[in-house]
PDB file of C-alpha atoms in Angstrom:
ATOM      1  CA  UNK A   1       0.695 -11.276 -19.254  1.00  0.00           C
ATOM      2  CA  UNK A   2      -1.838 -13.647 -17.720  1.00  0.00           C
ATOM      3  CA  UNK A   3      -4.219 -11.966 -15.295  1.00  0.00           C
ATOM      4  CA  UNK A   4      -4.342 -13.292 -11.710  1.00  0.00           C
ATOM      5  CA  UNK A   5      -6.763 -16.115 -11.071  1.00  0.00           C
ATOM      6  CA  UNK A   6      -9.717 -15.946  -8.709  1.00  0.00           C
ATOM      7  CA  UNK A   7      -9.633 -18.173  -5.650  1.00  0.00           C
ATOM      8  CA  UNK A   8     -11.811 -20.113  -3.197  1.00  0.00           C
ATOM      9  CA  UNK A   9     -10.184 -20.932   0.151  1.00  0.00           C
ATOM     10  CA  UNK A  10     -10.193 -24.304   1.885  1.00  0.00           C
ATOM     11  CA  UNK A  11     -10.709 -24.316   5.666  1.00  0.00           C
ATOM     12  CA  UNK A  12      -7.169 -25.615   6.078  1.00  0.00           C
ATOM     13  CA  UNK A  13      -5.697 -22.588   4.300  1.00  0.00           C
ATOM     14  CA  UNK A  14      -7.370 -20.310   6.865  1.00  0.00           C
ATOM     15  CA  UNK A  15      -6.754 -22.523   9.915  1.00  0.00           C
ATOM     16  CA  UNK A  16      -3.099 -23.133   9.051  1.00  0.00           C
ATOM     17  CA  UNK A  17      -2.550 -19.415   8.458  1.00  0.00           C
ATOM     18  CA  UNK A  18      -3.995 -18.662  11.895  1.00  0.00           C
ATOM     19  CA  UNK A  19      -1.867 -21.278  13.627  1.00  0.00           C
ATOM     20  CA  UNK A  20       1.402 -20.835  11.755  1.00  0.00           C
ATOM     21  CA  UNK A  21       2.822 -18.140   9.492  1.00  0.00           C
ATOM     22  CA  UNK A  22       0.052 -15.539   9.565  1.00  0.00           C
ATOM     23  CA  UNK A  23      -1.051 -15.371  13.211  1.00  0.00           C
ATOM     24  CA  UNK A  24      -3.270 -12.425  13.944  1.00  0.00           C
ATOM     25  CA  UNK A  25      -0.933 -11.110  16.658  1.00  0.00           C
ATOM     26  CA  UNK A  26       1.997 -10.499  14.318  1.00  0.00           C
ATOM     27  CA  UNK A  27       0.719 -10.660  10.754  1.00  0.00           C
ATOM     28  CA  UNK A  28      -2.542  -8.682  10.484  1.00  0.00           C
ATOM     29  CA  UNK A  29      -1.493  -7.721   6.961  1.00  0.00           C
ATOM     30  CA  UNK A  30      -2.312 -11.181   5.680  1.00  0.00           C
ATOM     31  CA  UNK A  31      -5.891 -10.917   6.900  1.00  0.00           C
ATOM     32  CA  UNK A  32      -6.234  -7.386   5.560  1.00  0.00           C
ATOM     33  CA  UNK A  33      -4.905  -8.692   2.223  1.00  0.00           C
ATOM     34  CA  UNK A  34      -7.577 -11.380   2.137  1.00  0.00           C
ATOM     35  CA  UNK A  35     -10.303  -8.809   2.771  1.00  0.00           C
ATOM     36  CA  UNK A  36      -8.918  -6.403   0.148  1.00  0.00           C
ATOM     37  CA  UNK A  37      -8.715  -9.196  -2.415  1.00  0.00           C
ATOM     38  CA  UNK A  38     -12.249 -10.269  -1.548  1.00  0.00           C
ATOM     39  CA  UNK A  39     -13.449  -6.704  -2.134  1.00  0.00           C
ATOM     40  CA  UNK A  40     -11.648  -6.798  -5.499  1.00  0.00           C
ATOM     41  CA  UNK A  41     -13.547 -10.029  -6.352  1.00  0.00           C
ATOM     42  CA  UNK A  42     -10.454 -12.249  -6.274  1.00  0.00           C
ATOM     43  CA  UNK A  43     -10.882 -14.308  -3.066  1.00  0.00           C
ATOM     44  CA  UNK A  44     -13.742 -15.965  -1.261  1.00  0.00           C
ATOM     45  CA  UNK A  45     -14.627 -19.117   0.541  1.00  0.00           C
ATOM     46  CA  UNK A  46     -17.857 -21.056   1.005  1.00  0.00           C
ATOM     47  CA  UNK A  47     -20.471 -21.437   3.694  1.00  0.00           C
ATOM     48  CA  UNK A  48     -19.454 -24.982   4.511  1.00  0.00           C
ATOM     49  CA  UNK A  49     -15.887 -23.814   5.253  1.00  0.00           C
ATOM     50  CA  UNK A  50     -17.305 -21.160   7.588  1.00  0.00           C
ATOM     51  CA  UNK A  51     -19.230 -23.901   9.375  1.00  0.00           C
ATOM     52  CA  UNK A  52     -15.947 -25.703  10.095  1.00  0.00           C
ATOM     53  CA  UNK A  53     -14.502 -22.716  11.950  1.00  0.00           C
ATOM     54  CA  UNK A  54     -15.446 -23.231  15.559  1.00  0.00           C
ATOM     55  CA  UNK A  55     -16.014 -20.482  18.161  1.00  0.00           C
ATOM     56  CA  UNK A  56     -13.389 -19.614  20.652  1.00  0.00           C
ATOM     57  CA  UNK A  57     -10.380 -18.245  18.809  1.00  0.00           C
ATOM     58  CA  UNK A  58      -9.048 -15.385  16.680  1.00  0.00           C
ATOM     59  CA  UNK A  59     -10.089 -17.003  13.403  1.00  0.00           C
ATOM     60  CA  UNK A  60     -13.707 -17.320  14.505  1.00  0.00           C
ATOM     61  CA  UNK A  61     -13.640 -13.686  15.687  1.00  0.00           C
ATOM     62  CA  UNK A  62     -12.275 -12.602  12.280  1.00  0.00           C
ATOM     63  CA  UNK A  63     -14.917 -14.614  10.429  1.00  0.00           C
ATOM     64  CA  UNK A  64     -17.762 -13.173  12.500  1.00  0.00           C
ATOM     65  CA  UNK A  65     -16.585  -9.543  12.925  1.00  0.00           C
ATOM     66  CA  UNK A  66     -14.177  -8.655  10.103  1.00  0.00           C
ATOM     67  CA  UNK A  67     -15.047 -10.798   7.088  1.00  0.00           C
ATOM     68  CA  UNK A  68     -18.144  -9.588   5.231  1.00  0.00           C
ATOM     69  CA  UNK A  69     -21.002 -12.067   5.131  1.00  0.00           C
ATOM     70  CA  UNK A  70     -20.501 -12.598   1.392  1.00  0.00           C
ATOM     71  CA  UNK A  71     -16.880 -13.701   1.948  1.00  0.00           C
ATOM     72  CA  UNK A  72     -18.429 -17.137   2.538  1.00  0.00           C
ATOM     73  CA  UNK A  73     -20.540 -17.795  -0.542  1.00  0.00           C
ATOM     74  CA  UNK A  74     -23.579 -20.043  -0.510  1.00  0.00           C
ATOM     75  CA  UNK A  75     -23.225 -23.530  -2.012  1.00  0.00           C
ATOM     76  CA  UNK A  76     -26.973 -23.763  -2.550  1.00  0.00           C
ATOM     77  CA  UNK A  77     -27.394 -23.819  -6.291  1.00  0.00           C
ATOM     78  CA  UNK A  78     -28.347 -26.396  -8.867  1.00  0.00           C
ATOM     79  CA  UNK A  79     -25.018 -25.979 -10.694  1.00  0.00           C
ATOM     80  CA  UNK A  80     -22.967 -26.644  -7.566  1.00  0.00           C
ATOM     81  CA  UNK A  81     -25.182 -29.553  -6.526  1.00  0.00           C
ATOM     82  CA  UNK A  82     -24.787 -31.033  -9.987  1.00  0.00           C
ATOM     83  CA  UNK A  83     -20.978 -30.832  -9.821  1.00  0.00           C
ATOM     84  CA  UNK A  84     -20.997 -32.217  -6.279  1.00  0.00           C
ATOM     85  CA  UNK A  85     -23.125 -35.148  -7.427  1.00  0.00           C
ATOM     86  CA  UNK A  86     -20.661 -35.997 -10.211  1.00  0.00           C
ATOM     87  CA  UNK A  87     -17.821 -35.884  -7.682  1.00  0.00           C
ATOM     88  CA  UNK A  88     -19.627 -38.207  -5.290  1.00  0.00           C
ATOM     89  CA  UNK A  89     -20.224 -40.712  -8.110  1.00  0.00           C
ATOM     90  CA  UNK A  90     -16.532 -40.591  -8.974  1.00  0.00           C
ATOM     91  CA  UNK A  91     -15.377 -40.925  -5.343  1.00  0.00           C
ATOM     92  CA  UNK A  92     -17.672 -43.906  -4.809  1.00  0.00           C
ATOM     93  CA  UNK A  93     -16.236 -45.604  -7.891  1.00  0.00           C
ATOM     94  CA  UNK A  94     -12.642 -45.259  -6.655  1.00  0.00           C
ATOM     95  CA  UNK A  95     -10.724 -47.766  -4.499  1.00  0.00           C
ATOM     96  CA  UNK A  96     -10.871 -45.550  -1.385  1.00  0.00           C
ATOM     97  CA  UNK A  97     -11.802 -47.308   1.846  1.00  0.00           C
ATOM     98  CA  UNK A  98     -15.470 -47.013   2.683  1.00  0.00           C
ATOM     99  CA  UNK A  99     -14.607 -44.853   5.698  1.00  0.00           C
ATOM    100  CA  UNK A 100     -12.848 -42.360   3.405  1.00  0.00           C
ATOM    101  CA  UNK A 101     -15.856 -42.261   1.071  1.00  0.00           C
ATOM    102  CA  UNK A 102     -18.209 -41.778   3.984  1.00  0.00           C
ATOM    103  CA  UNK A 103     -16.091 -38.998   5.450  1.00  0.00           C
ATOM    104  CA  UNK A 104     -15.985 -37.194   2.095  1.00  0.00           C
ATOM    105  CA  UNK A 105     -19.799 -37.420   1.891  1.00  0.00           C
ATOM    106  CA  UNK A 106     -20.440 -36.041   5.396  1.00  0.00           C
ATOM    107  CA  UNK A 107     -22.613 -32.947   5.455  1.00  0.00           C
ATOM    108  CA  UNK A 108     -19.994 -31.334   7.711  1.00  0.00           C
ATOM    109  CA  UNK A 109     -17.164 -31.973   5.256  1.00  0.00           C
ATOM    110  CA  UNK A 110     -16.629 -28.957   3.000  1.00  0.00           C
ATOM    111  CA  UNK A 111     -14.078 -30.544   0.648  1.00  0.00           C
ATOM    112  CA  UNK A 112     -16.398 -31.846  -2.089  1.00  0.00           C
ATOM    113  CA  UNK A 113     -18.548 -28.723  -1.937  1.00  0.00           C
ATOM    114  CA  UNK A 114     -15.441 -26.530  -2.242  1.00  0.00           C
ATOM    115  CA  UNK A 115     -14.277 -28.298  -5.384  1.00  0.00           C
ATOM    116  CA  UNK A 116     -17.819 -28.296  -6.806  1.00  0.00           C
ATOM    117  CA  UNK A 117     -18.092 -24.552  -6.144  1.00  0.00           C
ATOM    118  CA  UNK A 118     -14.742 -23.936  -7.819  1.00  0.00           C
ATOM    119  CA  UNK A 119     -15.754 -26.039 -10.832  1.00  0.00           C
ATOM    120  CA  UNK A 120     -19.108 -24.285 -11.213  1.00  0.00           C
ATOM    121  CA  UNK A 121     -17.528 -20.826 -10.995  1.00  0.00           C
ATOM    122  CA  UNK A 122     -14.174 -21.355 -12.686  1.00  0.00           C
ATOM    123  CA  UNK A 123     -12.101 -20.695  -9.515  1.00  0.00           C
ATOM    124  CA  UNK A 124      -8.796 -22.024  -8.225  1.00  0.00           C
ATOM    125  CA  UNK A 125      -8.968 -23.922  -4.931  1.00  0.00           C
ATOM    126  CA  UNK A 126      -6.444 -22.836  -2.266  1.00  0.00           C
ATOM    127  CA  UNK A 127      -5.409 -25.770  -0.111  1.00  0.00           C
ATOM    128  CA  UNK A 128      -2.318 -27.152   1.541  1.00  0.00           C
ATOM    129  CA  UNK A 129      -3.330 -30.714   0.756  1.00  0.00           C
ATOM    130  CA  UNK A 130      -1.219 -32.579  -1.776  1.00  0.00           C
ATOM    131  CA  UNK A 131      -2.260 -35.341  -4.161  1.00  0.00           C
ATOM    132  CA  UNK A 132      -2.015 -38.838  -2.786  1.00  0.00           C
ATOM    133  CA  UNK A 133      -2.461 -42.372  -4.071  1.00  0.00           C
ATOM    134  CA  UNK A 134      -3.616 -43.409  -0.593  1.00  0.00           C
ATOM    135  CA  UNK A 135      -6.984 -45.015   0.022  1.00  0.00           C
ATOM    136  CA  UNK A 136      -7.594 -43.744   3.566  1.00  0.00           C
ATOM    137  CA  UNK A 137      -8.706 -40.212   2.692  1.00  0.00           C
ATOM    138  CA  UNK A 138     -10.087 -38.465  -0.364  1.00  0.00           C
ATOM    139  CA  UNK A 139      -7.756 -35.521  -1.026  1.00  0.00           C
ATOM    140  CA  UNK A 140      -8.912 -32.235  -2.552  1.00  0.00           C
ATOM    141  CA  UNK A 141      -6.114 -32.210  -5.190  1.00  0.00           C
ATOM    142  CA  UNK A 142      -7.125 -35.681  -6.426  1.00  0.00           C
ATOM    143  CA  UNK A 143     -10.710 -34.523  -6.936  1.00  0.00           C
ATOM    144  CA  UNK A 144      -9.502 -31.292  -8.575  1.00  0.00           C
ATOM    145  CA  UNK A 145      -7.294 -33.250 -10.973  1.00  0.00           C
ATOM    146  CA  UNK A 146     -10.152 -35.558 -11.931  1.00  0.00           C
ATOM    147  CA  UNK A 147     -12.543 -32.658 -12.623  1.00  0.00           C
ATOM    148  CA  UNK A 148     -10.160 -30.162 -14.231  1.00  0.00           C
ATOM    149  CA  UNK A 149     -10.128 -27.695 -11.334  1.00  0.00           C
ATOM    150  CA  UNK A 150      -6.952 -25.744 -10.666  1.00  0.00           C
ATOM    151  CA  UNK A 151      -5.543 -25.734  -7.131  1.00  0.00           C
ATOM    152  CA  UNK A 152      -2.581 -24.177  -5.360  1.00  0.00           C
ATOM    153  CA  UNK A 153      -1.333 -23.382  -1.884  1.00  0.00           C
ATOM    154  CA  UNK A 154      -1.517 -20.069  -0.034  1.00  0.00           C
ATOM    155  CA  UNK A 155       2.003 -19.063  -1.091  1.00  0.00           C
ATOM    156  CA  UNK A 156       1.251 -19.486  -4.807  1.00  0.00           C
ATOM    157  CA  UNK A 157      -1.961 -17.475  -4.352  1.00  0.00           C
ATOM    158  CA  UNK A 158      -0.060 -14.692  -2.595  1.00  0.00           C
ATOM    159  CA  UNK A 159       2.538 -14.603  -5.361  1.00  0.00           C
ATOM    160  CA  UNK A 160      -0.085 -14.599  -8.102  1.00  0.00           C
ATOM    161  CA  UNK A 161      -2.062 -11.783  -6.463  1.00  0.00           C
ATOM    162  CA  UNK A 162       1.114  -9.807  -5.692  1.00  0.00           C
ATOM    163  CA  UNK A 163       0.612 -10.081  -1.958  1.00  0.00           C
ATOM    164  CA  UNK A 164       2.917  -7.673  -0.166  1.00  0.00           C
ATOM    165  CA  UNK A 165       2.839  -8.119   3.562  1.00  0.00           C
ATOM    166  CA  UNK A 166       4.918  -5.155   4.690  1.00  0.00           C
ATOM    167  CA  UNK A 167       6.480  -5.136   8.140  1.00  0.00           C
ATOM    168  CA  UNK A 168       5.087  -2.292  10.236  1.00  0.00           C
ATOM    169  CA  UNK A 169       6.361  -0.553  13.354  1.00  0.00           C
TER     170      UNK A 169
END
């Protein structure tokens, strides 16, 4: 039996969970599951994802009061910067529109750093993005495919990690 993979979460996987299926008001088990899996060394995210979570809602409150500081790992390392550099060279050599390339390269855009972190640490990226042949936006799965990084959505991660969100009283 193959052991579960280890995961790094995209901002969208957290933001979508908060807005849709795993709202804090009726599905606290999802958020407890993330924390338990983080403690077990299976789930984390990165500092640049944390920076994308803006103050003023339940997700920001969870990030700042419930998630341990090491839930959002630092992207400051030579290995990660090296992978990120390779990804930027690849993106710039693709037929994406210049605006898409510029957006991907923004310091506030976590996508490239997320994939670089996953590549450097052998992790699976959790995202709800899907591959695309479009030229208007650089998609995480396209970069993952190019660099041999596994990716999946939240549901596949939950299944792999045997997530069991039990209904309470």
